[in-house]
Short mmCIF file of C-alpha atoms in Angstrom, two decimals:
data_model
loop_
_atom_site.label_atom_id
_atom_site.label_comp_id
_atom_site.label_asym_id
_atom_site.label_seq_id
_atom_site.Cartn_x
_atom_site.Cartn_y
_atom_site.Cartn_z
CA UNK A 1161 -9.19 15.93 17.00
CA UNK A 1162 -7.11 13.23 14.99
CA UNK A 1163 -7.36 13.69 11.13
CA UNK A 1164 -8.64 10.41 9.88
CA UNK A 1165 -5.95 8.67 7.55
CA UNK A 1166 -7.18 7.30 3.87
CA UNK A 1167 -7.15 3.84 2.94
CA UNK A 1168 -5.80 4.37 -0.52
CA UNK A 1169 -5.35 1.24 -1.97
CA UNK A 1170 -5.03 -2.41 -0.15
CA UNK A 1171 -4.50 -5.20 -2.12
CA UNK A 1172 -4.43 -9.19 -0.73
CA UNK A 1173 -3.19 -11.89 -2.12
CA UNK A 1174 -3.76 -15.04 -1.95
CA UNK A 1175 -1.32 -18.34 -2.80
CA UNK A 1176 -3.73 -21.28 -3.52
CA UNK A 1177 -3.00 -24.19 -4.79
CA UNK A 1178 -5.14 -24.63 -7.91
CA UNK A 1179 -5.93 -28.60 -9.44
CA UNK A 1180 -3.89 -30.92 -7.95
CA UNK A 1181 -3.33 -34.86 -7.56
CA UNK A 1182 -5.98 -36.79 -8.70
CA UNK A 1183 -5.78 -39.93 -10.79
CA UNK A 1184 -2.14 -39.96 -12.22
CA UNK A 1185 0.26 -39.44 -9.86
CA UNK A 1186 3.42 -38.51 -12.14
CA UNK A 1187 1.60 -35.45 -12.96
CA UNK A 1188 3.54 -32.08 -12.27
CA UNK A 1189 1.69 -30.06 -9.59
CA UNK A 1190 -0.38 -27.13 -11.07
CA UNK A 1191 1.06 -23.82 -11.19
CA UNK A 1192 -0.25 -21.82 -7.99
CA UNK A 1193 -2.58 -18.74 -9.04
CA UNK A 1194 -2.17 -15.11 -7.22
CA UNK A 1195 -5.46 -13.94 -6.45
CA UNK A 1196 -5.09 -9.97 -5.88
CA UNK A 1197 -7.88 -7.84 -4.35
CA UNK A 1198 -7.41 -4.00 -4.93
CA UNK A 1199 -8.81 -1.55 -2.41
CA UNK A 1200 -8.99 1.80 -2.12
CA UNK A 1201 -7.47 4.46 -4.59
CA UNK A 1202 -6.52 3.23 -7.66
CA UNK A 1203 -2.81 2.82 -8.66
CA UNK A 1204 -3.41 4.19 -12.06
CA UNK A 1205 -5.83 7.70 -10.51
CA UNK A 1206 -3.76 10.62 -10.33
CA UNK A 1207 -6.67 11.18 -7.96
CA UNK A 1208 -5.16 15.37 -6.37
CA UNK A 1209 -3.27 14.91 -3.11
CA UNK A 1210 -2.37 18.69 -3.21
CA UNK A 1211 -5.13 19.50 -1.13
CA UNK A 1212 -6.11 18.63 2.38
CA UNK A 1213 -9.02 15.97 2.98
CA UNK A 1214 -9.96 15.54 -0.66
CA UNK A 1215 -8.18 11.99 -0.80
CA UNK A 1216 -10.36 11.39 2.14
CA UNK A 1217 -13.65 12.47 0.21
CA UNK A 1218 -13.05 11.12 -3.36
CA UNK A 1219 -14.37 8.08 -5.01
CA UNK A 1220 -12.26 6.43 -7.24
CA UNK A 1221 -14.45 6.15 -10.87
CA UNK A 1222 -15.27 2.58 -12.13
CA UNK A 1223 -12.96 3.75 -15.26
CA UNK A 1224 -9.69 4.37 -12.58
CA UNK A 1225 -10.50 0.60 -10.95
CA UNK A 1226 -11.12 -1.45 -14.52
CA UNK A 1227 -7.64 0.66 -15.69
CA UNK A 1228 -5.51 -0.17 -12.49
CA UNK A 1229 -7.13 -4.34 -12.73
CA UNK A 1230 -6.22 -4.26 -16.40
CA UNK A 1231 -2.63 -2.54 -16.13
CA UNK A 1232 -2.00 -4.88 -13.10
CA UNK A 1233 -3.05 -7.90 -14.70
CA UNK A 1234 -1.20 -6.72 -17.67
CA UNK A 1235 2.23 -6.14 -15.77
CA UNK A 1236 1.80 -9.85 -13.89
CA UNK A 1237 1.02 -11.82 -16.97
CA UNK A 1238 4.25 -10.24 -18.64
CA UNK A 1239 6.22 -11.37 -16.14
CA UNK A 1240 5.04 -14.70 -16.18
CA UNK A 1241 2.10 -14.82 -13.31
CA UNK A 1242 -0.45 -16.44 -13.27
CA UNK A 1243 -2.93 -13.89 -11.10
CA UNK A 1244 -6.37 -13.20 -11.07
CA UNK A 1245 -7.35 -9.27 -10.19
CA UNK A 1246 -10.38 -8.02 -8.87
CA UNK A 1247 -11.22 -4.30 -7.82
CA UNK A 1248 -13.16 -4.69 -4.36
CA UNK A 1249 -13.46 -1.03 -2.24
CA UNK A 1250 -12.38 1.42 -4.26
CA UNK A 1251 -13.81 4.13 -2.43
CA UNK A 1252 -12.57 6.49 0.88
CA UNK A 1253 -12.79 3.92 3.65
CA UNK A 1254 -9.84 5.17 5.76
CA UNK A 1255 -7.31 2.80 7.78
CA UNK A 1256 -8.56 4.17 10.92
CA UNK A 1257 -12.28 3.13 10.32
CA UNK A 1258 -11.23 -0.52 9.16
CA UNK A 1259 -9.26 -0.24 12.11
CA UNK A 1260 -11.93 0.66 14.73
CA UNK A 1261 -14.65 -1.63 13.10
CA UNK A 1262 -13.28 -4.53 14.67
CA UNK A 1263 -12.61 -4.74 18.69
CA UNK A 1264 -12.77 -0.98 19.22
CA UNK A 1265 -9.24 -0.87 17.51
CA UNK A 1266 -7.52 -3.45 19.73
CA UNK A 1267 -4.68 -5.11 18.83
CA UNK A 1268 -4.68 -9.28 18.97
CA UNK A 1269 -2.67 -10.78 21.48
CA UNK A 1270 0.79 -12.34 21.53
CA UNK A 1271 -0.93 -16.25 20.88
CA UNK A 1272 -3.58 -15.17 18.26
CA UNK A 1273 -0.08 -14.70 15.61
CA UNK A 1274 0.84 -17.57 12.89
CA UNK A 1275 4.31 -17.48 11.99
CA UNK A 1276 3.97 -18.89 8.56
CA UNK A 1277 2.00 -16.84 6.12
CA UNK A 1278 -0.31 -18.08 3.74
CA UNK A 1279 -1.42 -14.96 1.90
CA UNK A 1280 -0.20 -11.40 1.65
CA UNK A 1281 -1.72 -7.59 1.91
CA UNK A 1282 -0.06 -4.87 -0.44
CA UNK A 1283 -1.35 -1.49 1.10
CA UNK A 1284 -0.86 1.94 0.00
CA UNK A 1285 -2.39 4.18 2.42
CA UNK A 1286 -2.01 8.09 3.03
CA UNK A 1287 -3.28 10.79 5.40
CA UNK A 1288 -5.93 13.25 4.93
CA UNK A 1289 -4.14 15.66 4.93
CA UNK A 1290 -1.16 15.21 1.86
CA UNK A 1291 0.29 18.77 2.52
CA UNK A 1292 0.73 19.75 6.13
CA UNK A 1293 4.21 18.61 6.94
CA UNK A 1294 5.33 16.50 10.33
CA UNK A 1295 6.28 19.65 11.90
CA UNK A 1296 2.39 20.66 12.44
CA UNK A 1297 1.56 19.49 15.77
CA UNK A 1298 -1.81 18.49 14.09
CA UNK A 1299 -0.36 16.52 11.29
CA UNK A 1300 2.37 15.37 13.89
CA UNK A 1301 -0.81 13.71 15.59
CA UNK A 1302 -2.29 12.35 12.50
CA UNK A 1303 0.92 10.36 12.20
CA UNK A 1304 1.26 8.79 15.60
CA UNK A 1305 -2.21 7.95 15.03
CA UNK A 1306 -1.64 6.29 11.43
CA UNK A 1307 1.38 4.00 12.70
CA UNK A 1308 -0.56 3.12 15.55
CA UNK A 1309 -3.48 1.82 12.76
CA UNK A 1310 -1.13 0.21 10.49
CA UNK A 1311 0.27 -1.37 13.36
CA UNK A 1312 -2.63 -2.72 14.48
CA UNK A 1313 -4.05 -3.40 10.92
CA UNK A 1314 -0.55 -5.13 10.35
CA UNK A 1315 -0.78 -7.21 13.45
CA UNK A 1316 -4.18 -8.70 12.83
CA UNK A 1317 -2.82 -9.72 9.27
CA UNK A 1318 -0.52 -11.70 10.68
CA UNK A 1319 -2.98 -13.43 13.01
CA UNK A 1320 -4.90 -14.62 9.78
CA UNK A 1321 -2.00 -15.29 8.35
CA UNK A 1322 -1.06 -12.57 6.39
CA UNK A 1323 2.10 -10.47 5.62
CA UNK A 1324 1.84 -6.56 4.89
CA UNK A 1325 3.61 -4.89 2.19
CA UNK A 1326 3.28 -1.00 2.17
CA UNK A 1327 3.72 0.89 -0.98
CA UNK A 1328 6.33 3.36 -0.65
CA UNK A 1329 4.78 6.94 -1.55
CA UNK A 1330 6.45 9.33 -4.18
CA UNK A 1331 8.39 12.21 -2.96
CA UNK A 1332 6.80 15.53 -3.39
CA UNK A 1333 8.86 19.28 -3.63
CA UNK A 1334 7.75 19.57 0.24
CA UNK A 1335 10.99 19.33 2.06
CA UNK A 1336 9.70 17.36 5.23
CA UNK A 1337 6.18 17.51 4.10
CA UNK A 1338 3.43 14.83 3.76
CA UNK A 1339 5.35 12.56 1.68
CA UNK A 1340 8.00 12.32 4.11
CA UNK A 1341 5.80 11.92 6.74
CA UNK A 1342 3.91 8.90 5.43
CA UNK A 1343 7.41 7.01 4.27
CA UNK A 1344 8.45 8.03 8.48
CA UNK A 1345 5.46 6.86 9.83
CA UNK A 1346 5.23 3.19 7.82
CA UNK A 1347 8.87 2.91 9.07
CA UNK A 1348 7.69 3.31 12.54
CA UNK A 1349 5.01 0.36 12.11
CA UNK A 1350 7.51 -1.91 10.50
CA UNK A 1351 9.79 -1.03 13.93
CA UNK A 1352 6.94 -2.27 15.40
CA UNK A 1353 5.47 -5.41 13.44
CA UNK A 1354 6.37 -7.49 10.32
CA UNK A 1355 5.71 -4.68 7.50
CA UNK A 1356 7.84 -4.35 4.40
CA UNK A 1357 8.30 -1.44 1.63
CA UNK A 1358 7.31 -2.40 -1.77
CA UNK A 1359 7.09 -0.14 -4.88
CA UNK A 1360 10.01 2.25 -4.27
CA UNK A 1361 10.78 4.05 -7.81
CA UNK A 1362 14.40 5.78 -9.04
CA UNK A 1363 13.05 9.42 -8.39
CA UNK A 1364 13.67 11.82 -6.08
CA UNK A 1365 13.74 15.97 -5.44
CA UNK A 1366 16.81 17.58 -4.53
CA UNK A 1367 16.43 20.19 -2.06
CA UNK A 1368 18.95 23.42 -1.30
CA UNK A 1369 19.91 24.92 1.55
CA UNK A 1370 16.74 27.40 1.61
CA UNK A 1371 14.47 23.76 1.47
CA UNK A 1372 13.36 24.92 -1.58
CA UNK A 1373 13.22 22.13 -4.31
CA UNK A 1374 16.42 22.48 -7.12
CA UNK A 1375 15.17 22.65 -10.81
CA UNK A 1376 15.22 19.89 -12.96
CA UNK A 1377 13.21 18.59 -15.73
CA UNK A 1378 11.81 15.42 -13.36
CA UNK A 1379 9.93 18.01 -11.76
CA UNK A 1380 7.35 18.26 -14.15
CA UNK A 1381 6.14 14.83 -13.12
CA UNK A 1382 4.41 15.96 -10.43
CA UNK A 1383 2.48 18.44 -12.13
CA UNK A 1384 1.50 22.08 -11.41
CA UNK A 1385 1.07 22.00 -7.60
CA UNK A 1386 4.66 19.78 -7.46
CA UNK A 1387 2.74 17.15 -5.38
CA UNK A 1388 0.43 15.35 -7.76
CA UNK A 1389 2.41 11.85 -9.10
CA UNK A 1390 1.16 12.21 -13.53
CA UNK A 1391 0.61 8.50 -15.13
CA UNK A 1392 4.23 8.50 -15.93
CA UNK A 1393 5.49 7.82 -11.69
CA UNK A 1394 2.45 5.62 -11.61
CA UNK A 1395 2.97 3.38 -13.46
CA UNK A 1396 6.94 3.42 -13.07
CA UNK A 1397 5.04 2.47 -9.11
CA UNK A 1398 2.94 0.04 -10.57
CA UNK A 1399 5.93 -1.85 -12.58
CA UNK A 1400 8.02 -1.78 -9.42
CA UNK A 1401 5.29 -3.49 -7.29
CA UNK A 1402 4.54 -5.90 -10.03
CA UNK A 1403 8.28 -6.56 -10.55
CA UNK A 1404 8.46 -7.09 -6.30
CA UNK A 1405 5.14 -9.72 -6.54
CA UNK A 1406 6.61 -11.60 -9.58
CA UNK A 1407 9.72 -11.94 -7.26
CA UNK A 1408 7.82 -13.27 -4.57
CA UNK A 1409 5.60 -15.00 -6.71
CA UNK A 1410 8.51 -17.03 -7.79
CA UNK A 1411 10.30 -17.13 -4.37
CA UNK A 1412 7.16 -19.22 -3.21
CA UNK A 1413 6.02 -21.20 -5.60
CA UNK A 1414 9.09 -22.55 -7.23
CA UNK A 1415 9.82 -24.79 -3.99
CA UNK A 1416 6.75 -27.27 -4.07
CA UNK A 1417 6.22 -27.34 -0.25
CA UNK A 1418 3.93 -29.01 1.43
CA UNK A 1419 -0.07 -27.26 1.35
CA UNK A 1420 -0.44 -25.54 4.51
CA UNK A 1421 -4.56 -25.28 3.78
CA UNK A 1422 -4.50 -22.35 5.69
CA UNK A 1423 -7.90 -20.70 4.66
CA UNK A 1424 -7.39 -16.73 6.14
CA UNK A 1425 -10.50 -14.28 6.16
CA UNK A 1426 -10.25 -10.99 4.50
CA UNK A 1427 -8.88 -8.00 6.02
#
């Protein structure tokens, strides 16, 4: 049996236009606003990943989701966004449930997609199991199911209009393990649909020849099991997916295109 894959933490954003023309004309067009809607696992929980299924099984506490809104927020309006956050599921609604709940996990077809996106998903998802490493044929199954869900997931994005961004995950002292497994398997999906990496942070493990991991001080980082991220990688991950949304942020909004009014559901 498959091993069901967490949703840790989706977040969607939305580029409206806010105020707009009315009665003077020579006005400058309002700024546009981010709206950002943070599922799953927060990005400020060091919520354990050194043990199998308990990402699966936690709840994220209201304290973890008003922290990662407020440290979010925080990081935006420093750089100059204008965003609105709001925590919506925080809890351990997996990718493969969202996934199945709609057209017994169909993908849309070829004419359902929209080539210009009006709004945009940051996920950050991981398997049950964060230990196991590819080379399980169990976990090796868990995988191939997982890109074949964010594949999906990814594609019906794009029919409302959406783009997916997947949050890199932090390297663990597990030569080939879990960690490398989840950065393999959302480079499969973005073989197969439009999915970019976003959050990517300057730290890494060595490894020697035995595939042990090499000493160094960064190590203690990822605390006394070696695969648990502390604040410190979190929010370097938070900064660098706040620095990648300010960039788009800008990228966007500083042309003053035309309104597309395209009004997509939630995911």
């Amino acid at each position: 049996m498959l091993k069901m894959i967490t949703a840790v933490a989706v977040v969607t954003l939305s580029l409206a236009a806010c105020g707009g023309g009315g009665d003077g004309g020579g006005a400058a067009p309002a700024a546009k606003t981010m709206k950002l809607s943070l599922y799953g696992q927060p990005f400020t929980s060091s919520q354990a990943v050194s043990h199998a299924q308990v990402v699966a099984n936690a709840t994220a506490s209201s304290s973890d989701a008003v922290a990662t809104v407020q440290t979010l927020q925080d990081a935006l309006t420093a750089r100059g966004v204008p965003a609105t956050v709001t925590a919506q599921v925080m809890d351990g609604t997996t990718l493969h449930q969202i996934v199945m709940g709609e057209n017994n996990g169909l993908p849309p077809t070829p004419d359902q997609f929209k080539t210009d996106p009006s709004e945009y998903l940051i996920v950050n998802f991981q398997f049950d199991d964060m230990v196991t490493p590819l080379s399980d044929p169990i976990q090796a199954a868990a995988v191939q199911q997982f890109i074949q869900d964010l594949t999906v997931f990814s594609q019906r994005a794009a029919v409302s209009g959406k783009l997916v961004y997947a949050v890199a995950p932090i390297q663990t002292c597990d030569a080939g393990g879990a960690s490398y497994a989840l950065d393999y398997a959302i480079t499969q999906a973005a073989s197969k649909t439009m999915i970019n990496k976003i959050g990517a942070i300057p730290f890494g493990v060595a490894f020697g020849p035995d595939g042990k991991p090499l000493p160094s001080p960064d190590l203690v980082h990822l605390g006394a099991d070696c695969r648990t991220p502390d604040a410190y990688l979190l929010n370097m991950r938070t900064n660098a997916i706040a620095d990648y949304i300010a960039a788009l942020y800008k990228e966007t909004a500083a042309p003053a295109g035309a309104a597309s009014g395209a009004s997509a559901t939630g995911t």
